[in-house]
Amino acid sequence: GAVVSQHPSWVICKSGTSVKIECRSLDFQATTMFWYRQFPKQSLMLMATSNEGSKATYEQGVEKDKFLINHASLTLSTLTVTSAHPEDSSFYICSARDPGLAGEGYEQYFGPGTRLTVT
Amino acid sequence: GQNIDQPTEMTATEGAIVQINCTYQTSGFNGLFWYQQHAGEAPTFLSYNVLDGLEEKGRFSSFLSRSKGYSYLLLKELQMKDSASYLCAVLDSNYQLIWGAGTKLIIKP
């Protein structure tokens, strides 16, 4: 159980275009989803926390107008990178919590990640 | 500030045992997680400790000492597939996960 999918797994786009990444919890309802970015050989960097039906909470230094997050349902959150630039090229990973789990309810289940390359 | 320290890289031999340490200083504590991340892939959950002591799961064990702000992940009977980064993460008083930079474990035959 607790499977999270992410689509697309990789995407190449031109500078100035926008890219949407979807994150879905397949077998549980995720009231909270998280979006991370990871540069090569670096640790995960939390970008924002997404709560179903409300606005996302962004970490300091993350531009909310550039990284649009929508969490319209209990199983789907989307991250849109607007006006992408080469420096936005990174590995974007979403995760979700399953509050229905006993004991380890704060464990995060990760999607497989999306590798974005902006040319 | 909040801080999690773990070694950047470790090397071990196939079949041996390795211990990866993690020390933390966070605003509050609601548990500590260990995740495994293979190159180019997302992290996968290994263990969760919230009480002091050792939790064993097959070849992997995780230990926690809250008074010392210290945890370790113990990997036994190492296999080549254990080559990966191991991430330590602490759940703080706001139930936010604070991540360490990860320890890259290299297994040699």
PDB file of C-alpha atoms in Angstrom:
ATOM      1  CA  GLY A   1       0.000   0.000   0.000  1.00  0.00           C
ATOM      2  CA  ALA A   2       0.839   3.730   0.127  1.00  0.00           C
ATOM      3  CA  VAL A   3       1.900   4.133  -3.493  1.00  0.00           C
ATOM      4  CA  VAL A   4       2.591   7.553  -4.961  1.00  0.00           C
ATOM      5  CA  SER A   5       2.896   8.091  -8.688  1.00  0.00           C
ATOM      6  CA  GLN A   6       4.394  11.040 -10.495  1.00  0.00           C
ATOM      7  CA  HIS A   7       4.065  12.094 -14.102  1.00  0.00           C
ATOM      8  CA  PRO A   8       5.987  12.695 -16.245  1.00  0.00           C
ATOM      9  CA  SER A   9       9.116  10.846 -15.135  1.00  0.00           C
ATOM     10  CA  TRP A  10      11.260  13.107 -17.262  1.00  0.00           C
ATOM     11  CA  VAL A  11      10.659  16.186 -19.399  1.00  0.00           C
ATOM     12  CA  ILE A  12      12.743  18.453 -21.598  1.00  0.00           C
ATOM     13  CA  CYS A  13      11.399  21.905 -22.304  1.00  0.00           C
ATOM     14  CA  LYS A  14      12.573  25.133 -23.833  1.00  0.00           C
ATOM     15  CA  SER A  15      13.441  28.153 -21.747  1.00  0.00           C
ATOM     16  CA  GLY A  16      10.413  30.365 -21.141  1.00  0.00           C
ATOM     17  CA  THR A  17       7.811  27.598 -21.341  1.00  0.00           C
ATOM     18  CA  SER A  18       5.812  26.108 -18.480  1.00  0.00           C
ATOM     19  CA  VAL A  19       5.811  22.525 -17.283  1.00  0.00           C
ATOM     20  CA  LYS A  20       3.218  20.764 -15.136  1.00  0.00           C
ATOM     21  CA  ILE A  21       4.112  17.802 -12.926  1.00  0.00           C
ATOM     22  CA  GLU A  22       1.408  15.612 -11.409  1.00  0.00           C
ATOM     23  CA  CYS A  23       1.623  13.719  -8.142  1.00  0.00           C
ATOM     24  CA  ARG A  24      -1.017  11.131  -7.253  1.00  0.00           C
ATOM     25  CA  SER A  25      -1.600   8.955  -4.218  1.00  0.00           C
ATOM     26  CA  LEU A  26      -2.905   5.724  -5.706  1.00  0.00           C
ATOM     27  CA  ASP A  27      -4.266   3.756  -2.778  1.00  0.00           C
ATOM     28  CA  PHE A  28      -4.792   6.294  -0.029  1.00  0.00           C
ATOM     29  CA  GLN A  29      -6.083   9.803   0.472  1.00  0.00           C
ATOM     30  CA  ALA A  30      -3.342  12.308   1.085  1.00  0.00           C
ATOM     31  CA  THR A  31      -4.478  15.450   2.845  1.00  0.00           C
ATOM     32  CA  THR A  32      -0.891  16.675   2.762  1.00  0.00           C
ATOM     33  CA  MET A  33       1.596  16.411  -0.060  1.00  0.00           C
ATOM     34  CA  PHE A  34       5.114  17.784  -0.245  1.00  0.00           C
ATOM     35  CA  TRP A  35       7.187  19.002  -3.159  1.00  0.00           C
ATOM     36  CA  TYR A  36      10.970  18.661  -3.076  1.00  0.00           C
ATOM     37  CA  ARG A  37      13.765  19.600  -5.411  1.00  0.00           C
ATOM     38  CA  GLN A  38      17.084  17.811  -5.493  1.00  0.00           C
ATOM     39  CA  PHE A  39      20.185  18.941  -7.334  1.00  0.00           C
ATOM     40  CA  PRO A  40      22.897  16.410  -8.201  1.00  0.00           C
ATOM     41  CA  LYS A  41      24.766  15.067  -5.170  1.00  0.00           C
ATOM     42  CA  GLN A  42      22.714  17.240  -2.820  1.00  0.00           C
ATOM     43  CA  SER A  43      20.026  16.427  -0.313  1.00  0.00           C
ATOM     44  CA  LEU A  44      16.327  16.978  -0.694  1.00  0.00           C
ATOM     45  CA  MET A  45      15.172  20.588  -0.472  1.00  0.00           C
ATOM     46  CA  LEU A  46      11.584  21.080   0.595  1.00  0.00           C
ATOM     47  CA  MET A  47       9.902  23.584  -1.700  1.00  0.00           C
ATOM     48  CA  ALA A  48       6.362  23.631  -0.368  1.00  0.00           C
ATOM     49  CA  THR A  49       3.734  21.810   1.623  1.00  0.00           C
ATOM     50  CA  SER A  50       0.453  21.311  -0.154  1.00  0.00           C
ATOM     51  CA  ASN A  51      -2.781  20.846   1.782  1.00  0.00           C
ATOM     52  CA  GLU A  52      -5.922  19.699   0.019  1.00  0.00           C
ATOM     53  CA  GLY A  53      -8.352  22.536  -0.565  1.00  0.00           C
ATOM     54  CA  SER A  54      -6.084  25.320   0.657  1.00  0.00           C
ATOM     55  CA  LYS A  55      -3.110  27.329  -0.501  1.00  0.00           C
ATOM     56  CA  ALA A  56       0.311  25.755  -0.385  1.00  0.00           C
ATOM     57  CA  THR A  57       2.862  26.820   2.197  1.00  0.00           C
ATOM     58  CA  TYR A  58       6.127  27.708   0.521  1.00  0.00           C
ATOM     59  CA  GLU A  59       9.568  27.490   2.074  1.00  0.00           C
ATOM     60  CA  GLN A  60      11.679  30.596   2.346  1.00  0.00           C
ATOM     61  CA  GLY A  61      13.323  31.471  -0.925  1.00  0.00           C
ATOM     62  CA  VAL A  62      10.881  29.560  -3.120  1.00  0.00           C
ATOM     63  CA  GLU A  63       8.970  31.823  -5.503  1.00  0.00           C
ATOM     64  CA  LYS A  64       5.278  31.015  -5.242  1.00  0.00           C
ATOM     65  CA  ASP A  65       4.508  32.753  -8.540  1.00  0.00           C
ATOM     66  CA  LYS A  66       7.060  30.649 -10.333  1.00  0.00           C
ATOM     67  CA  PHE A  67       6.233  27.297  -8.759  1.00  0.00           C
ATOM     68  CA  LEU A  68       2.454  27.041  -8.769  1.00  0.00           C
ATOM     69  CA  ILE A  69       1.023  24.291  -6.619  1.00  0.00           C
ATOM     70  CA  ASN A  70      -2.547  23.051  -6.748  1.00  0.00           C
ATOM     71  CA  HIS A  71      -3.992  20.361  -4.492  1.00  0.00           C
ATOM     72  CA  ALA A  72      -7.570  20.167  -5.669  1.00  0.00           C
ATOM     73  CA  SER A  73      -8.358  16.653  -4.519  1.00  0.00           C
ATOM     74  CA  LEU A  74      -7.245  14.201  -1.850  1.00  0.00           C
ATOM     75  CA  THR A  75      -5.302  12.183  -4.395  1.00  0.00           C
ATOM     76  CA  LEU A  76      -3.790  14.761  -6.719  1.00  0.00           C
ATOM     77  CA  SER A  77      -1.364  17.640  -6.381  1.00  0.00           C
ATOM     78  CA  THR A  78       0.269  19.458  -9.283  1.00  0.00           C
ATOM     79  CA  LEU A  79       3.402  21.571  -9.527  1.00  0.00           C
ATOM     80  CA  THR A  80       3.694  23.955 -12.467  1.00  0.00           C
ATOM     81  CA  VAL A  81       7.078  25.466 -13.188  1.00  0.00           C
ATOM     82  CA  THR A  82       6.263  28.675 -15.019  1.00  0.00           C
ATOM     83  CA  SER A  83       8.614  30.439 -17.423  1.00  0.00           C
ATOM     84  CA  ALA A  84      11.245  27.779 -16.858  1.00  0.00           C
ATOM     85  CA  HIS A  85      14.923  28.630 -17.092  1.00  0.00           C
ATOM     86  CA  PRO A  86      17.981  26.360 -17.307  1.00  0.00           C
ATOM     87  CA  GLU A  87      18.669  26.889 -13.587  1.00  0.00           C
ATOM     88  CA  ASP A  88      15.307  25.239 -12.865  1.00  0.00           C
ATOM     89  CA  SER A  89      16.673  21.985 -14.271  1.00  0.00           C
ATOM     90  CA  SER A  90      16.522  19.563 -11.382  1.00  0.00           C
ATOM     91  CA  PHE A  91      14.967  16.396  -9.984  1.00  0.00           C
ATOM     92  CA  TYR A  92      11.518  17.215  -8.584  1.00  0.00           C
ATOM     93  CA  ILE A  93      10.045  14.732  -6.129  1.00  0.00           C
ATOM     94  CA  CYS A  94       6.659  14.717  -4.468  1.00  0.00           C
ATOM     95  CA  SER A  95       5.693  12.858  -1.335  1.00  0.00           C
ATOM     96  CA  ALA A  96       2.518  12.255   0.590  1.00  0.00           C
ATOM     97  CA  ARG A  97       1.515  11.285   4.080  1.00  0.00           C
ATOM     98  CA  ASP A  98      -1.075   8.650   4.790  1.00  0.00           C
ATOM     99  CA  PRO A  99      -2.847   9.822   7.952  1.00  0.00           C
ATOM    100  CA  GLY A 100      -4.708   6.543   8.059  1.00  0.00           C
ATOM    101  CA  LEU A 101      -1.567   4.658   9.021  1.00  0.00           C
ATOM    102  CA  ALA A 102      -1.263   3.822  12.683  1.00  0.00           C
ATOM    103  CA  GLY A 103       1.943   4.629  14.494  1.00  0.00           C
ATOM    104  CA  GLU A 104       3.978   5.893  11.600  1.00  0.00           C
ATOM    105  CA  GLY A 105       1.446   8.348  10.267  1.00  0.00           C
ATOM    106  CA  TYR A 106       4.087  10.990   9.633  1.00  0.00           C
ATOM    107  CA  GLU A 107       6.077   8.813   7.302  1.00  0.00           C
ATOM    108  CA  GLN A 108       6.265  10.262   3.815  1.00  0.00           C
ATOM    109  CA  TYR A 109       5.850   8.119   0.741  1.00  0.00           C
ATOM    110  CA  PHE A 110       7.697   9.384  -2.266  1.00  0.00           C
ATOM    111  CA  GLY A 111       6.808   9.442  -5.911  1.00  0.00           C
ATOM    112  CA  PRO A 112       9.462   8.254  -8.379  1.00  0.00           C
ATOM    113  CA  GLY A 113      10.479  11.819  -9.232  1.00  0.00           C
ATOM    114  CA  THR A 114      10.500  13.953 -12.377  1.00  0.00           C
ATOM    115  CA  ARG A 115      13.733  14.936 -14.024  1.00  0.00           C
ATOM    116  CA  LEU A 116      13.305  18.354 -15.638  1.00  0.00           C
ATOM    117  CA  THR A 117      15.798  19.661 -18.164  1.00  0.00           C
ATOM    118  CA  VAL A 118      15.346  23.184 -19.450  1.00  0.00           C
ATOM    119  CA  THR A 119      17.268  24.002 -22.624  1.00  0.00           C
TER     120      THR A 119
ATOM    121  CA  GLY B   1      18.965  26.700  14.020  1.00  0.00           C
ATOM    122  CA  GLN B   2      18.122  23.170  13.079  1.00  0.00           C
ATOM    123  CA  ASN B   3      20.931  20.881  12.089  1.00  0.00           C
ATOM    124  CA  ILE B   4      21.375  17.270  11.110  1.00  0.00           C
ATOM    125  CA  ASP B   5      24.857  15.851  10.596  1.00  0.00           C
ATOM    126  CA  GLN B   6      25.834  12.625   8.922  1.00  0.00           C
ATOM    127  CA  PRO B   7      29.035  11.593   7.144  1.00  0.00           C
ATOM    128  CA  THR B   8      29.197  12.499   3.484  1.00  0.00           C
ATOM    129  CA  GLU B   9      30.515   9.182   2.257  1.00  0.00           C
ATOM    130  CA  MET B  10      31.425   5.756   3.596  1.00  0.00           C
ATOM    131  CA  THR B  11      32.954   2.677   2.007  1.00  0.00           C
ATOM    132  CA  ALA B  12      32.419  -0.916   3.102  1.00  0.00           C
ATOM    133  CA  THR B  13      33.022  -4.428   1.825  1.00  0.00           C
ATOM    134  CA  GLU B  14      30.382  -6.842   0.594  1.00  0.00           C
ATOM    135  CA  GLY B  15      29.303  -9.161   3.396  1.00  0.00           C
ATOM    136  CA  ALA B  16      30.522  -6.836   6.139  1.00  0.00           C
ATOM    137  CA  ILE B  17      28.679  -4.584   8.597  1.00  0.00           C
ATOM    138  CA  VAL B  18      28.502  -0.797   8.427  1.00  0.00           C
ATOM    139  CA  GLN B  19      27.119   1.792  10.837  1.00  0.00           C
ATOM    140  CA  ILE B  20      25.964   5.178   9.565  1.00  0.00           C
ATOM    141  CA  ASN B  21      25.689   7.817  12.288  1.00  0.00           C
ATOM    142  CA  CYS B  22      23.364  10.784  12.481  1.00  0.00           C
ATOM    143  CA  THR B  23      23.377  13.559  15.066  1.00  0.00           C
ATOM    144  CA  TYR B  24      20.703  16.191  15.257  1.00  0.00           C
ATOM    145  CA  GLN B  25      19.810  19.479  16.888  1.00  0.00           C
ATOM    146  CA  THR B  26      16.215  20.413  16.190  1.00  0.00           C
ATOM    147  CA  SER B  27      13.418  22.457  17.691  1.00  0.00           C
ATOM    148  CA  GLY B  28      11.519  19.611  19.248  1.00  0.00           C
ATOM    149  CA  PHE B  29      11.505  15.963  18.316  1.00  0.00           C
ATOM    150  CA  ASN B  30       8.698  13.746  17.103  1.00  0.00           C
ATOM    151  CA  GLY B  31      10.673  10.921  15.609  1.00  0.00           C
ATOM    152  CA  LEU B  32      13.579  10.118  13.338  1.00  0.00           C
ATOM    153  CA  PHE B  33      13.425   8.473   9.929  1.00  0.00           C
ATOM    154  CA  TRP B  34      15.980   6.712   7.792  1.00  0.00           C
ATOM    155  CA  TYR B  35      15.466   6.571   4.034  1.00  0.00           C
ATOM    156  CA  GLN B  36      17.441   4.863   1.283  1.00  0.00           C
ATOM    157  CA  GLN B  37      17.915   6.616  -2.042  1.00  0.00           C
ATOM    158  CA  HIS B  38      19.494   4.994  -5.067  1.00  0.00           C
ATOM    159  CA  ALA B  39      21.016   7.328  -7.638  1.00  0.00           C
ATOM    160  CA  GLY B  40      18.369   8.921  -9.833  1.00  0.00           C
ATOM    161  CA  GLU B  41      15.518   7.511  -7.799  1.00  0.00           C
ATOM    162  CA  ALA B  42      13.240   8.787  -5.047  1.00  0.00           C
ATOM    163  CA  PRO B  43      13.862   7.890  -1.384  1.00  0.00           C
ATOM    164  CA  THR B  44      12.297   4.791   0.101  1.00  0.00           C
ATOM    165  CA  PHE B  45      11.398   4.398   3.758  1.00  0.00           C
ATOM    166  CA  LEU B  46      13.632   2.214   5.921  1.00  0.00           C
ATOM    167  CA  SER B  47      12.829   2.919   9.558  1.00  0.00           C
ATOM    168  CA  TYR B  48      11.187   5.168  12.112  1.00  0.00           C
ATOM    169  CA  ASN B  49      12.334   5.619  15.719  1.00  0.00           C
ATOM    170  CA  VAL B  50      10.566   7.728  18.297  1.00  0.00           C
ATOM    171  CA  LEU B  51      11.621   5.923  21.494  1.00  0.00           C
ATOM    172  CA  ASP B  52      15.154   5.194  22.665  1.00  0.00           C
ATOM    173  CA  GLY B  53      16.589   1.875  21.688  1.00  0.00           C
ATOM    174  CA  LEU B  54      17.216  -0.426  18.784  1.00  0.00           C
ATOM    175  CA  GLU B  55      14.680  -1.358  16.123  1.00  0.00           C
ATOM    176  CA  GLU B  56      15.615  -4.334  13.969  1.00  0.00           C
ATOM    177  CA  LYS B  57      14.215  -5.073  10.533  1.00  0.00           C
ATOM    178  CA  GLY B  58      16.005  -7.906   8.828  1.00  0.00           C
ATOM    179  CA  ARG B  59      19.501  -6.848   7.797  1.00  0.00           C
ATOM    180  CA  PHE B  60      18.837  -3.245   8.801  1.00  0.00           C
ATOM    181  CA  SER B  61      18.634  -1.898  12.355  1.00  0.00           C
ATOM    182  CA  SER B  62      18.171   1.635  13.601  1.00  0.00           C
ATOM    183  CA  PHE B  63      19.114   3.001  17.016  1.00  0.00           C
ATOM    184  CA  LEU B  64      18.014   6.175  18.764  1.00  0.00           C
ATOM    185  CA  SER B  65      19.226   8.061  21.830  1.00  0.00           C
ATOM    186  CA  ARG B  66      17.092  11.136  22.335  1.00  0.00           C
ATOM    187  CA  SER B  67      19.179  12.459  25.227  1.00  0.00           C
ATOM    188  CA  LYS B  68      22.265  12.446  23.000  1.00  0.00           C
ATOM    189  CA  GLY B  69      20.500  13.622  19.841  1.00  0.00           C
ATOM    190  CA  TYR B  70      21.974  10.609  18.094  1.00  0.00           C
ATOM    191  CA  SER B  71      20.900   7.803  15.828  1.00  0.00           C
ATOM    192  CA  TYR B  72      22.594   5.195  13.724  1.00  0.00           C
ATOM    193  CA  LEU B  73      21.588   2.876  10.922  1.00  0.00           C
ATOM    194  CA  LEU B  74      23.284  -0.516  11.003  1.00  0.00           C
ATOM    195  CA  LEU B  75      23.466  -2.566   7.844  1.00  0.00           C
ATOM    196  CA  LYS B  76      24.548  -6.211   8.135  1.00  0.00           C
ATOM    197  CA  GLU B  77      25.612  -8.750   5.505  1.00  0.00           C
ATOM    198  CA  LEU B  78      26.144  -5.972   3.011  1.00  0.00           C
ATOM    199  CA  GLN B  79      25.141  -6.600  -0.575  1.00  0.00           C
ATOM    200  CA  MET B  80      26.170  -4.690  -3.677  1.00  0.00           C
ATOM    201  CA  LYS B  81      22.596  -3.440  -4.041  1.00  0.00           C
ATOM    202  CA  ASP B  82      22.984  -1.619  -0.711  1.00  0.00           C
ATOM    203  CA  SER B  83      25.149   0.946  -2.501  1.00  0.00           C
ATOM    204  CA  ALA B  84      23.011   4.054  -2.158  1.00  0.00           C
ATOM    205  CA  SER B  85      22.626   7.263  -0.196  1.00  0.00           C
ATOM    206  CA  TYR B  86      21.113   6.974   3.261  1.00  0.00           C
ATOM    207  CA  LEU B  87      19.151   9.964   4.491  1.00  0.00           C
ATOM    208  CA  CYS B  88      18.465  10.777   8.124  1.00  0.00           C
ATOM    209  CA  ALA B  89      15.435  12.990   8.781  1.00  0.00           C
ATOM    210  CA  VAL B  90      13.945  14.326  12.009  1.00  0.00           C
ATOM    211  CA  LEU B  91      10.331  15.310  12.593  1.00  0.00           C
ATOM    212  CA  ASP B  92      10.460  18.552  14.561  1.00  0.00           C
ATOM    213  CA  SER B  93       7.957  20.122  16.955  1.00  0.00           C
ATOM    214  CA  ASN B  94       5.879  21.390  14.005  1.00  0.00           C
ATOM    215  CA  TYR B  95       5.868  17.923  12.454  1.00  0.00           C
ATOM    216  CA  GLN B  96       8.113  19.174   9.677  1.00  0.00           C
ATOM    217  CA  LEU B  97      10.714  16.772   8.358  1.00  0.00           C
ATOM    218  CA  ILE B  98      14.237  18.168   8.626  1.00  0.00           C
ATOM    219  CA  TRP B  99      16.574  16.338   6.262  1.00  0.00           C
ATOM    220  CA  GLY B 100      20.248  15.522   6.586  1.00  0.00           C
ATOM    221  CA  ALA B 101      22.437  15.813   3.499  1.00  0.00           C
ATOM    222  CA  GLY B 102      22.701  12.042   3.202  1.00  0.00           C
ATOM    223  CA  THR B 103      25.533   9.532   3.424  1.00  0.00           C
ATOM    224  CA  LYS B 104      26.696   7.935   0.207  1.00  0.00           C
ATOM    225  CA  LEU B 105      27.543   4.306   0.914  1.00  0.00           C
ATOM    226  CA  ILE B 106      29.897   2.572  -1.504  1.00  0.00           C
ATOM    227  CA  ILE B 107      30.068  -1.230  -1.338  1.00  0.00           C
ATOM    228  CA  LYS B 108      33.162  -2.914  -2.719  1.00  0.00           C
ATOM    229  CA  PRO B 109      33.384  -6.599  -3.653  1.00  0.00           C
TER     230      PRO B 109
END
